[in-house]
PDB file of C-alpha atoms and ligand atoms in Angstrom:
ATOM      1  CA  UNK A   1      -1.005  48.860 -34.605  1.00 93.00           C
ATOM      2  CA  UNK A   2       1.184  51.100 -32.333  1.00 98.00           C
ATOM      3  CA  UNK A   3       4.229  52.476 -32.767  1.00 98.00           C
ATOM      4  CA  UNK A   4       6.507  52.193 -30.031  1.00 98.00           C
ATOM      5  CA  UNK A   5      10.484  52.968 -28.986  1.00 98.00           C
ATOM      6  CA  UNK A   6      13.446  51.000 -27.744  1.00 98.00           C
ATOM      7  CA  UNK A   7      16.843  51.977 -27.177  1.00 98.00           C
ATOM      8  CA  UNK A   8      16.682  55.072 -29.579  1.00 97.00           C
ATOM      9  CA  UNK A   9      14.184  53.722 -32.078  1.00 98.00           C
ATOM     10  CA  UNK A  10      10.571  53.597 -32.996  1.00 98.00           C
ATOM     11  CA  UNK A  11       8.899  50.459 -33.745  1.00 98.00           C
ATOM     12  CA  UNK A  12       6.273  48.738 -34.752  1.00 98.00           C
ATOM     13  CA  UNK A  13       4.634  47.482 -31.377  1.00 98.00           C
ATOM     14  CA  UNK A  14       5.256  43.417 -32.687  1.00 98.00           C
ATOM     15  CA  UNK A  15       9.380  44.533 -34.327  1.00 98.00           C
ATOM     16  CA  UNK A  16      10.512  45.747 -30.598  1.00 98.00           C
ATOM     17  CA  UNK A  17      12.289  42.608 -29.340  1.00 98.00           C
ATOM     18  CA  UNK A  18      14.469  42.676 -25.863  1.00 98.00           C
ATOM     19  CA  UNK A  19      16.527  39.968 -24.819  1.00 98.00           C
ATOM     20  CA  UNK A  20      15.800  36.971 -22.581  1.00 98.00           C
ATOM     21  CA  UNK A  21      19.059  37.970 -20.396  1.00 98.00           C
ATOM     22  CA  UNK A  22      17.913  41.260 -19.945  1.00 98.00           C
ATOM     23  CA  UNK A  23      17.491  42.147 -15.835  1.00 98.00           C
ATOM     24  CA  UNK A  24      14.279  43.949 -15.937  1.00 98.00           C
ATOM     25  CA  UNK A  25      12.602  40.702 -16.666  1.00 98.00           C
ATOM     26  CA  UNK A  26      15.334  37.952 -15.081  1.00 98.00           C
ATOM     27  CA  UNK A  27      15.618  40.364 -11.845  1.00 98.00           C
ATOM     28  CA  UNK A  28      12.875  42.876 -11.833  1.00 98.00           C
ATOM     29  CA  UNK A  29      15.994  45.302 -11.905  1.00 98.00           C
ATOM     30  CA  UNK A  30      13.987  48.124 -13.778  1.00 98.00           C
ATOM     31  CA  UNK A  31      12.272  51.472 -13.245  1.00 98.00           C
ATOM     32  CA  UNK A  32       9.003  52.419 -14.481  1.00 98.00           C
ATOM     33  CA  UNK A  33       6.945  55.827 -14.782  1.00 98.00           C
ATOM     34  CA  UNK A  34       3.094  56.139 -16.151  1.00 98.00           C
ATOM     35  CA  UNK A  35       2.320  59.601 -17.561  1.00 98.00           C
ATOM     36  CA  UNK A  36      -1.051  60.450 -18.277  1.00 98.00           C
ATOM     37  CA  UNK A  37      -1.575  62.761 -22.009  1.00 98.00           C
ATOM     38  CA  UNK A  38      -5.325  64.245 -21.654  1.00 98.00           C
ATOM     39  CA  UNK A  39      -5.804  66.758 -25.121  1.00 97.00           C
ATOM     40  CA  UNK A  40      -2.717  65.230 -26.410  1.00 98.00           C
ATOM     41  CA  UNK A  41      -0.950  66.714 -23.780  1.00 98.00           C
ATOM     42  CA  UNK A  42       1.349  65.277 -20.794  1.00 98.00           C
ATOM     43  CA  UNK A  43       0.281  65.699 -17.131  1.00 98.00           C
ATOM     44  CA  UNK A  44       3.058  66.283 -14.543  1.00 98.00           C
ATOM     45  CA  UNK A  45       5.635  65.719 -16.776  1.00 98.00           C
ATOM     46  CA  UNK A  46       8.287  67.313 -14.548  1.00 98.00           C
ATOM     47  CA  UNK A  47       7.738  65.424 -11.545  1.00 98.00           C
ATOM     48  CA  UNK A  48       7.575  61.974 -13.587  1.00 98.00           C
ATOM     49  CA  UNK A  49      11.100  63.216 -14.778  1.00 98.00           C
ATOM     50  CA  UNK A  50      12.252  63.801 -11.164  1.00 98.00           C
ATOM     51  CA  UNK A  51      10.716  60.515  -9.862  1.00 98.00           C
ATOM     52  CA  UNK A  52      12.491  58.369 -12.670  1.00 98.00           C
ATOM     53  CA  UNK A  53      15.589  60.123 -11.868  1.00 98.00           C
ATOM     54  CA  UNK A  54      15.590  59.097  -7.971  1.00 98.00           C
ATOM     55  CA  UNK A  55      14.329  55.670  -8.647  1.00 98.00           C
ATOM     56  CA  UNK A  56      17.025  55.153 -11.062  1.00 98.00           C
ATOM     57  CA  UNK A  57      19.891  56.482  -8.663  1.00 98.00           C
ATOM     58  CA  UNK A  58      18.479  54.889  -5.219  1.00 98.00           C
ATOM     59  CA  UNK A  59      18.955  52.148  -7.503  1.00 98.00           C
ATOM     60  CA  UNK A  60      22.704  52.925  -8.788  1.00 98.00           C
ATOM     61  CA  UNK A  61      21.566  52.809 -12.290  1.00 98.00           C
ATOM     62  CA  UNK A  62      22.055  55.390 -14.489  1.00 95.00           C
ATOM     63  CA  UNK A  63      19.932  57.501 -16.422  1.00 96.00           C
ATOM     64  CA  UNK A  64      20.124  56.852 -19.696  1.00 96.00           C
ATOM     65  CA  UNK A  65      17.765  59.510 -21.239  1.00 97.00           C
ATOM     66  CA  UNK A  66      18.228  63.367 -21.320  1.00 97.00           C
ATOM     67  CA  UNK A  67      14.951  65.227 -20.004  1.00 97.00           C
ATOM     68  CA  UNK A  68      14.335  67.149 -23.063  1.00 98.00           C
ATOM     69  CA  UNK A  69      15.411  63.799 -24.853  1.00 98.00           C
ATOM     70  CA  UNK A  70      12.331  61.936 -22.637  1.00 98.00           C
ATOM     71  CA  UNK A  71      10.177  64.674 -23.120  1.00 98.00           C
ATOM     72  CA  UNK A  72      10.577  64.980 -26.823  1.00 98.00           C
ATOM     73  CA  UNK A  73       9.636  60.939 -27.335  1.00 98.00           C
ATOM     74  CA  UNK A  74       6.886  61.328 -25.012  1.00 98.00           C
ATOM     75  CA  UNK A  75       5.510  63.645 -27.159  1.00 98.00           C
ATOM     76  CA  UNK A  76       6.301  61.876 -30.442  1.00 98.00           C
ATOM     77  CA  UNK A  77       4.701  58.667 -29.117  1.00 98.00           C
ATOM     78  CA  UNK A  78       1.155  60.706 -28.392  1.00 98.00           C
ATOM     79  CA  UNK A  79       1.488  62.733 -31.584  1.00 98.00           C
ATOM     80  CA  UNK A  80       2.300  59.247 -34.192  1.00 98.00           C
ATOM     81  CA  UNK A  81      -0.217  56.985 -31.653  1.00 98.00           C
ATOM     82  CA  UNK A  82      -2.654  59.645 -32.061  1.00 98.00           C
ATOM     83  CA  UNK A  83      -3.653  59.953 -28.498  1.00 98.00           C
ATOM     84  CA  UNK A  84      -6.071  62.326 -27.121  1.00 98.00           C
ATOM     85  CA  UNK A  85      -6.371  60.637 -23.806  1.00 98.00           C
ATOM     86  CA  UNK A  86      -4.671  57.407 -22.706  1.00 98.00           C
ATOM     87  CA  UNK A  87      -0.960  56.796 -20.617  1.00 98.00           C
ATOM     88  CA  UNK A  88       2.080  56.047 -21.988  1.00 98.00           C
ATOM     89  CA  UNK A  89       4.550  54.094 -20.142  1.00 98.00           C
ATOM     90  CA  UNK A  90       8.015  54.362 -19.515  1.00 98.00           C
ATOM     91  CA  UNK A  91      10.558  51.462 -18.514  1.00 98.00           C
ATOM     92  CA  UNK A  92      14.337  51.770 -18.064  1.00 98.00           C
ATOM     93  CA  UNK A  93      16.032  48.284 -17.063  1.00 98.00           C
ATOM     94  CA  UNK A  94      20.062  47.830 -16.229  1.00 98.00           C
ATOM     95  CA  UNK A  95      20.225  46.322 -19.705  1.00 98.00           C
ATOM     96  CA  UNK A  96      21.339  42.851 -20.863  1.00 98.00           C
ATOM     97  CA  UNK A  97      24.235  41.153 -19.996  1.00 97.00           C
ATOM     98  CA  UNK A  98      25.702  38.006 -21.827  1.00 94.00           C
ATOM     99  CA  UNK A  99      24.366  35.814 -18.952  1.00 97.00           C
ATOM    100  CA  UNK A 100      22.058  35.595 -15.427  1.00 98.00           C
ATOM    101  CA  UNK A 101      24.129  36.806 -12.630  1.00 98.00           C
ATOM    102  CA  UNK A 102      23.133  38.295  -8.994  1.00 98.00           C
ATOM    103  CA  UNK A 103      25.954  41.167  -9.536  1.00 98.00           C
ATOM    104  CA  UNK A 104      25.542  44.132 -11.585  1.00 98.00           C
ATOM    105  CA  UNK A 105      26.955  44.160 -14.880  1.00 97.00           C
ATOM    106  CA  UNK A 106      29.292  46.263 -15.568  1.00 96.00           C
ATOM    107  CA  UNK A 107      28.599  50.121 -15.969  1.00 93.00           C
ATOM    108  CA  UNK A 108      28.774  50.970 -19.775  1.00 94.00           C
ATOM    109  CA  UNK A 109      26.721  47.772 -19.980  1.00 97.00           C
ATOM    110  CA  UNK A 110      23.722  49.440 -22.060  1.00 98.00           C
ATOM    111  CA  UNK A 111      20.705  49.473 -20.351  1.00 98.00           C
ATOM    112  CA  UNK A 112      16.699  48.987 -22.032  1.00 98.00           C
ATOM    113  CA  UNK A 113      14.775  52.161 -22.677  1.00 98.00           C
ATOM    114  CA  UNK A 114      11.166  51.150 -23.564  1.00 98.00           C
ATOM    115  CA  UNK A 115       8.299  53.154 -24.405  1.00 98.00           C
ATOM    116  CA  UNK A 116       4.577  52.738 -25.324  1.00 98.00           C
ATOM    117  CA  UNK A 117       1.081  54.384 -25.595  1.00 98.00           C
ATOM    118  CA  UNK A 118      -1.696  53.316 -23.956  1.00 98.00           C
ATOM    119  CA  UNK A 119      -4.931  54.707 -25.825  1.00 98.00           C
ATOM    120  CA  UNK A 120      -7.769  55.739 -23.398  1.00 98.00           C
ATOM    121  CA  UNK A 121     -10.669  56.913 -24.771  1.00 97.00           C
ATOM    122  CA  UNK A 122     -12.934  58.844 -22.249  1.00 95.00           C
ATOM    123  CA  UNK A 123     -10.042  58.897 -19.166  1.00 96.00           C
ATOM    124  CA  UNK A 124     -11.204  62.108 -17.944  1.00 96.00           C
ATOM    125  CA  UNK A 125     -14.862  61.427 -18.325  1.00 96.00           C
ATOM    126  CA  UNK A 126     -14.654  58.059 -16.500  1.00 96.00           C
ATOM    127  CA  UNK A 127     -18.178  57.145 -15.246  1.00 97.00           C
ATOM    128  CA  UNK A 128     -16.813  55.107 -12.411  1.00 97.00           C
ATOM    129  CA  UNK A 129     -16.270  58.641 -10.697  1.00 98.00           C
ATOM    130  CA  UNK A 130     -19.966  59.393 -10.493  1.00 97.00           C
ATOM    131  CA  UNK A 131     -20.451  55.712  -8.561  1.00 98.00           C
ATOM    132  CA  UNK A 132     -17.268  55.088  -6.777  1.00 98.00           C
ATOM    133  CA  UNK A 133     -15.255  51.937  -6.323  1.00 98.00           C
ATOM    134  CA  UNK A 134     -15.120  49.506  -3.351  1.00 98.00           C
ATOM    135  CA  UNK A 135     -11.990  47.561  -1.832  1.00 98.00           C
ATOM    136  CA  UNK A 136     -10.715  45.075   0.455  1.00 98.00           C
ATOM    137  CA  UNK A 137      -7.827  45.404   2.984  1.00 98.00           C
ATOM    138  CA  UNK A 138      -5.203  43.293   2.679  1.00 98.00           C
ATOM    139  CA  UNK A 139      -1.680  42.835   4.524  1.00 98.00           C
ATOM    140  CA  UNK A 140       0.944  44.547   2.590  1.00 98.00           C
ATOM    141  CA  UNK A 141       3.708  41.646   1.667  1.00 98.00           C
ATOM    142  CA  UNK A 142       5.978  44.090  -0.454  1.00 98.00           C
ATOM    143  CA  UNK A 143       9.506  44.948  -0.175  1.00 98.00           C
ATOM    144  CA  UNK A 144      10.341  47.692   2.242  1.00 98.00           C
ATOM    145  CA  UNK A 145      11.632  49.952  -0.389  1.00 98.00           C
ATOM    146  CA  UNK A 146       8.189  51.358  -1.979  1.00 98.00           C
ATOM    147  CA  UNK A 147       9.034  54.626  -2.891  1.00 98.00           C
ATOM    148  CA  UNK A 148      11.088  53.503  -5.650  1.00 98.00           C
ATOM    149  CA  UNK A 149       9.149  52.896  -8.789  1.00 98.00           C
ATOM    150  CA  UNK A 150      10.440  49.536  -9.640  1.00 98.00           C
ATOM    151  CA  UNK A 151       8.522  46.964 -11.624  1.00 98.00           C
ATOM    152  CA  UNK A 152       8.483  44.191  -8.855  1.00 97.00           C
ATOM    153  CA  UNK A 153       4.585  44.518  -9.171  1.00 98.00           C
ATOM    154  CA  UNK A 154       3.487  40.902  -8.450  1.00 98.00           C
ATOM    155  CA  UNK A 155       2.434  41.156  -4.819  1.00 98.00           C
ATOM    156  CA  UNK A 156       0.376  44.582  -6.494  1.00 98.00           C
ATOM    157  CA  UNK A 157      -1.120  42.196  -9.073  1.00 98.00           C
ATOM    158  CA  UNK A 158      -1.786  39.482  -6.363  1.00 98.00           C
ATOM    159  CA  UNK A 159      -3.519  42.091  -4.425  1.00 98.00           C
ATOM    160  CA  UNK A 160      -5.866  42.990  -7.596  1.00 98.00           C
ATOM    161  CA  UNK A 161      -6.919  39.354  -8.185  1.00 98.00           C
ATOM    162  CA  UNK A 162      -7.794  39.287  -4.735  1.00 98.00           C
ATOM    163  CA  UNK A 163      -9.966  42.247  -4.817  1.00 98.00           C
ATOM    164  CA  UNK A 164     -11.513  40.833  -7.910  1.00 98.00           C
ATOM    165  CA  UNK A 165     -12.029  37.762  -6.258  1.00 98.00           C
ATOM    166  CA  UNK A 166     -13.881  39.775  -3.380  1.00 98.00           C
ATOM    167  CA  UNK A 167     -16.073  41.258  -6.061  1.00 98.00           C
ATOM    168  CA  UNK A 168     -14.370  44.458  -5.564  1.00 98.00           C
ATOM    169  CA  UNK A 169     -12.213  46.768  -7.714  1.00 98.00           C
ATOM    170  CA  UNK A 170      -8.742  47.183  -5.594  1.00 98.00           C
ATOM    171  CA  UNK A 171      -7.263  46.759  -2.455  1.00 98.00           C
ATOM    172  CA  UNK A 172      -5.898  48.839   0.422  1.00 99.00           C
ATOM    173  CA  UNK A 173      -2.523  46.948   2.186  1.00 98.00           C
ATOM    174  CA  UNK A 174      -1.889  47.090   5.898  1.00 98.00           C
ATOM    175  CA  UNK A 175       1.215  47.016   7.625  1.00 98.00           C
ATOM    176  CA  UNK A 176       1.411  47.381  11.279  1.00 98.00           C
ATOM    177  CA  UNK A 177      -2.327  48.097  11.487  1.00 98.00           C
ATOM    178  CA  UNK A 178      -2.209  51.308   9.256  1.00 98.00           C
ATOM    179  CA  UNK A 179      -3.345  51.394   5.851  1.00 98.00           C
ATOM    180  CA  UNK A 180       0.254  52.163   3.549  1.00 98.00           C
ATOM    181  CA  UNK A 181      -1.467  52.588  -0.204  1.00 98.00           C
ATOM    182  CA  UNK A 182      -3.823  50.852  -2.874  1.00 98.00           C
ATOM    183  CA  UNK A 183      -2.196  47.861  -5.361  1.00 98.00           C
ATOM    184  CA  UNK A 184      -1.293  51.071  -7.442  1.00 98.00           C
ATOM    185  CA  UNK A 185      -2.459  54.356  -5.845  1.00 98.00           C
ATOM    186  CA  UNK A 186      -2.326  56.501  -2.888  1.00 98.00           C
ATOM    187  CA  UNK A 187      -5.037  56.209  -0.244  1.00 99.00           C
ATOM    188  CA  UNK A 188      -6.791  58.858   1.069  1.00 98.00           C
ATOM    189  CA  UNK A 189      -9.782  59.181   3.565  1.00 98.00           C
ATOM    190  CA  UNK A 190     -11.641  62.549   4.441  1.00 98.00           C
ATOM    191  CA  UNK A 191     -13.400  63.808   7.994  1.00 98.00           C
ATOM    192  CA  UNK A 192     -15.386  66.751   8.202  1.00 96.00           C
ATOM    193  CA  UNK A 193     -12.372  69.781   6.229  1.00 95.00           C
ATOM    194  CA  UNK A 194      -9.802  67.548   6.957  1.00 98.00           C
ATOM    195  CA  UNK A 195      -7.919  65.138   4.234  1.00 98.00           C
ATOM    196  CA  UNK A 196      -5.739  62.631   6.061  1.00 98.00           C
ATOM    197  CA  UNK A 197      -3.446  60.302   3.938  1.00 98.00           C
ATOM    198  CA  UNK A 198      -0.169  58.481   4.591  1.00 98.00           C
ATOM    199  CA  UNK A 199       2.794  60.523   5.205  1.00 98.00           C
ATOM    200  CA  UNK A 200       6.001  60.075   3.398  1.00 98.00           C
ATOM    201  CA  UNK A 201       8.138  57.649   3.443  1.00 98.00           C
ATOM    202  CA  UNK A 202       9.895  54.264   2.321  1.00 98.00           C
ATOM    203  CA  UNK A 203       6.402  52.897   2.807  1.00 98.00           C
ATOM    204  CA  UNK A 204       4.517  53.904  -0.446  1.00 98.00           C
ATOM    205  CA  UNK A 205       5.344  55.327  -3.332  1.00 98.00           C
ATOM    206  CA  UNK A 206       5.686  59.078  -3.646  1.00 98.00           C
ATOM    207  CA  UNK A 207       2.172  59.618  -5.979  1.00 98.00           C
ATOM    208  CA  UNK A 208       3.134  62.989  -8.384  1.00 98.00           C
ATOM    209  CA  UNK A 209      -0.820  62.890  -8.038  1.00 98.00           C
ATOM    210  CA  UNK A 210      -0.573  63.066  -4.423  1.00 98.00           C
ATOM    211  CA  UNK A 211       1.683  66.193  -4.782  1.00 98.00           C
ATOM    212  CA  UNK A 212      -0.879  68.025  -6.928  1.00 98.00           C
ATOM    213  CA  UNK A 213      -3.753  66.775  -5.284  1.00 98.00           C
ATOM    214  CA  UNK A 214      -2.841  67.988  -1.987  1.00 98.00           C
ATOM    215  CA  UNK A 215      -1.244  71.676  -3.244  1.00 98.00           C
ATOM    216  CA  UNK A 216      -4.952  71.521  -4.152  1.00 97.00           C
ATOM    217  CA  UNK A 217      -6.912  70.535  -1.669  1.00 97.00           C
ATOM    218  CA  UNK A 218      -4.386  73.787   0.662  1.00 97.00           C
ATOM    219  CA  UNK A 219      -5.486  76.125  -1.852  1.00 96.00           C
ATOM    220  CA  UNK A 220      -9.249  75.430  -1.551  1.00 95.00           C
ATOM    221  CA  UNK A 221      -8.715  75.657   2.154  1.00 96.00           C
ATOM    222  CA  UNK A 222      -9.136  72.441   3.248  1.00 97.00           C
ATOM    223  CA  UNK A 223      -7.156  70.920   5.766  1.00 98.00           C
ATOM    224  CA  UNK A 224      -4.625  68.002   5.333  1.00 98.00           C
ATOM    225  CA  UNK A 225      -3.049  65.808   7.543  1.00 98.00           C
ATOM    226  CA  UNK A 226      -0.204  63.973   6.561  1.00 98.00           C
ATOM    227  CA  UNK A 227      -0.088  60.820   8.443  1.00 98.00           C
ATOM    228  CA  UNK A 228      -1.383  56.702   8.977  1.00 98.00           C
ATOM    229  CA  UNK A 229      -4.302  55.827   9.679  1.00 98.00           C
ATOM    230  CA  UNK A 230      -6.383  51.961  10.203  1.00 98.00           C
ATOM    231  CA  UNK A 231      -9.042  50.696   8.238  1.00 98.00           C
ATOM    232  CA  UNK A 232     -11.494  51.177  11.193  1.00 98.00           C
ATOM    233  CA  UNK A 233     -10.572  54.901  10.900  1.00 98.00           C
ATOM    234  CA  UNK A 234     -11.494  55.045   6.744  1.00 98.00           C
ATOM    235  CA  UNK A 235     -14.731  52.968   7.850  1.00 98.00           C
ATOM    236  CA  UNK A 236     -15.580  55.867   9.889  1.00 98.00           C
ATOM    237  CA  UNK A 237     -14.673  58.228   7.798  1.00 98.00           C
ATOM    238  CA  UNK A 238     -17.320  60.916   6.013  1.00 98.00           C
ATOM    239  CA  UNK A 239     -15.618  59.809   2.282  1.00 98.00           C
ATOM    240  CA  UNK A 240     -12.498  58.681   1.335  1.00 98.00           C
ATOM    241  CA  UNK A 241     -10.693  58.084  -2.805  1.00 98.00           C
ATOM    242  CA  UNK A 242      -7.191  57.224  -4.383  1.00 98.00           C
ATOM    243  CA  UNK A 243      -4.934  58.948  -6.564  1.00 98.00           C
ATOM    244  CA  UNK A 244      -2.978  57.938  -9.326  1.00 98.00           C
ATOM    245  CA  UNK A 245      -1.902  58.895 -13.195  1.00 97.00           C
ATOM    246  CA  UNK A 246      -4.323  56.889 -14.524  1.00 95.00           C
ATOM    247  CA  UNK A 247      -7.302  57.467 -12.017  1.00 98.00           C
ATOM    248  CA  UNK A 248      -6.645  61.188 -11.022  1.00 98.00           C
ATOM    249  CA  UNK A 249      -9.115  61.197  -8.077  1.00 98.00           C
ATOM    250  CA  UNK A 250     -11.255  57.979  -7.527  1.00 98.00           C
ATOM    251  CA  UNK A 251     -13.602  58.127  -4.959  1.00 98.00           C
ATOM    252  CA  UNK A 252     -14.089  54.628  -2.516  1.00 98.00           C
ATOM    253  CA  UNK A 253     -17.053  54.365  -1.344  1.00 98.00           C
ATOM    254  CA  UNK A 254     -17.069  51.040   0.375  1.00 98.00           C
ATOM    255  CA  UNK A 255     -13.777  49.469   2.323  1.00 98.00           C
ATOM    256  CA  UNK A 256     -14.110  45.368   3.234  1.00 98.00           C
ATOM    257  CA  UNK A 257     -17.719  45.675   3.232  1.00 98.00           C
ATOM    258  CA  UNK A 258     -18.323  48.561   5.115  1.00 98.00           C
ATOM    259  CA  UNK A 259     -20.017  51.661   3.614  1.00 98.00           C
ATOM    260  CA  UNK A 260     -17.859  54.914   4.145  1.00 98.00           C
ATOM    261  CA  UNK A 261     -20.163  57.811   4.949  1.00 96.00           C
ATOM    262  CA  UNK A 262     -23.344  57.482   2.795  1.00 95.00           C
ATOM    263  CA  UNK A 263     -21.629  54.744   0.462  1.00 97.00           C
ATOM    264  CA  UNK A 264     -21.976  57.333  -2.302  1.00 97.00           C
ATOM    265  CA  UNK A 265     -19.756  59.524  -3.861  1.00 98.00           C
ATOM    266  CA  UNK A 266     -19.345  62.427  -1.643  1.00 97.00           C
ATOM    267  CA  UNK A 267     -18.206  65.871  -2.044  1.00 97.00           C
ATOM    268  CA  UNK A 268     -14.713  66.153  -1.792  1.00 98.00           C
ATOM    269  CA  UNK A 269     -13.417  63.740  -3.487  1.00 98.00           C
ATOM    270  CA  UNK A 270     -15.834  65.348  -6.466  1.00 98.00           C
ATOM    271  CA  UNK A 271     -14.441  68.706  -6.361  1.00 97.00           C
ATOM    272  CA  UNK A 272     -10.589  67.669  -5.989  1.00 98.00           C
ATOM    273  CA  UNK A 273     -11.274  65.321  -9.320  1.00 98.00           C
ATOM    274  CA  UNK A 274     -12.576  68.264 -11.404  1.00 98.00           C
ATOM    275  CA  UNK A 275     -10.224  70.931  -9.637  1.00 98.00           C
ATOM    276  CA  UNK A 276      -7.634  68.251 -10.462  1.00 98.00           C
ATOM    277  CA  UNK A 277      -8.457  67.524 -13.485  1.00 98.00           C
ATOM    278  CA  UNK A 278      -8.751  71.371 -15.218  1.00 97.00           C
ATOM    279  CA  UNK A 279      -5.622  72.939 -13.613  1.00 97.00           C
ATOM    280  CA  UNK A 280      -4.058  69.664 -14.929  1.00 97.00           C
ATOM    281  CA  UNK A 281      -5.216  69.914 -18.440  1.00 96.00           C
ATOM    282  CA  UNK A 282      -4.511  73.879 -18.017  1.00 97.00           C
ATOM    283  CA  UNK A 283      -0.315  72.975 -17.396  1.00 97.00           C
ATOM    284  CA  UNK A 284      -0.209  70.291 -19.169  1.00 97.00           C
ATOM    285  CA  UNK A 285       2.725  70.014 -22.216  1.00 97.00           C
TER     286      UNK A 285
HETATM  287  N1  PDD B 301       0.564  53.274 -10.103  1.00 97.41           N
HETATM  288  N2  PDD B 301       1.217  53.742  -5.449  1.00 97.41           N
HETATM  289  C1  PDD B 301       1.150  53.173  -6.607  1.00 97.41           C
HETATM  290  C2  PDD B 301       1.990  51.365  -5.561  1.00 97.41           C
HETATM  291  C3  PDD B 301       1.650  53.225  -7.473  1.00 97.41           C
HETATM  292  O1  PDD B 301       1.877  52.149  -8.387  1.00 97.41           O
HETATM  293  C4  PDD B 301       0.793  54.559  -8.420  1.00 97.41           C
HETATM  294  C5  PDD B 301       1.021  54.756  -9.091  1.00 97.41           C
HETATM  295  C6  PDD B 301       0.948  55.516  -7.189  1.00 97.41           C
HETATM  296  C7  PDD B 301       0.391  56.611  -7.407  1.00 97.41           C
HETATM  297  O2  PDD B 301       1.356  57.422  -7.747  1.00 97.41           O
HETATM  298  P1  PDD B 301       1.403  58.692  -9.372  1.00 97.41           P
HETATM  299  O3  PDD B 301       0.107  59.391  -8.715  1.00 97.41           O
HETATM  300  O4  PDD B 301       2.196  59.137  -9.433  1.00 97.41           O
HETATM  301  O5  PDD B 301       1.078  57.797 -10.413  1.00 97.41           O
HETATM  302  C8  PDD B 301       1.404  55.481  -5.726  1.00 97.41           C
HETATM  303  C9  PDD B 301       0.701  53.677 -11.512  1.00 97.41           C
HETATM  304  C10 PDD B 301      -0.261  54.871 -12.489  1.00 97.41           C
HETATM  305  C11 PDD B 301       1.104  52.035 -12.777  1.00 97.41           C
HETATM  306  O6  PDD B 301       1.328  51.206 -11.931  1.00 97.41           O
HETATM  307  O7  PDD B 301      -0.052  51.583 -13.702  1.00 97.41           O
END
């Protein structure tokens, strides 16, 4: 049984309870982060803390916890739950007023803050990375502020189910003819020595793994183009891959039934995955 964190307390998971009036529950009025644990340490904690602060401020929500305290809670949860490899999920909502109301509650309404661990032994050695994943394309029907990491994940969840129904692993979302991102990851293609991924804007989440991987790619003398690309361009690419805190760098070998490149995992995605895991381990806190 896990120990989780709720509003300042460490509790057994079944004792952690949130109000039915919580705006996260009623309105999806909340933001979240997922931070990876490797060797019991946190990957890119600073990046997640900075993005969290930005998500909160974009929604005019307060930040109920300091960065130092947040780090301490992450470390304590990893420690008490004996997480060697896995994730820590964090969610902050606008809190629980006494009733349902579209208008925001008064600023002094206590916010809800929840953290829990997900134990994933073997995350870094995931055998799927050796064979790659298959994706389908679907229309991007999410709201227009995907740069804010909100808990309104219904459409991404439907997208994963559409992929599953098609015998695939994930879906890449397409808007105005161009790929935005995967349901819970950023999307990339590789042509020659060039890596192409959607430019930052309100259309995609600014992935913490994305920032790290692009930095490592540039350091390894690869070219990086941050621009939109189509499904047709992706199908004609040499390689494709996704990145996220929970998948690191994961090769994509098929898009809408068409093999990408040779149809097997390519050298650039493989190399970036190795560099990402090595460097992240070294910098973990
Ligand atoms: N998802 N794009 C979307 C829509 C995401 O939900 C995520 C992360 C990413 C990658 O961001 P990062 O590299 O910071 O993890 C991109 C998390 C892992 C999740 O929802 O579980």
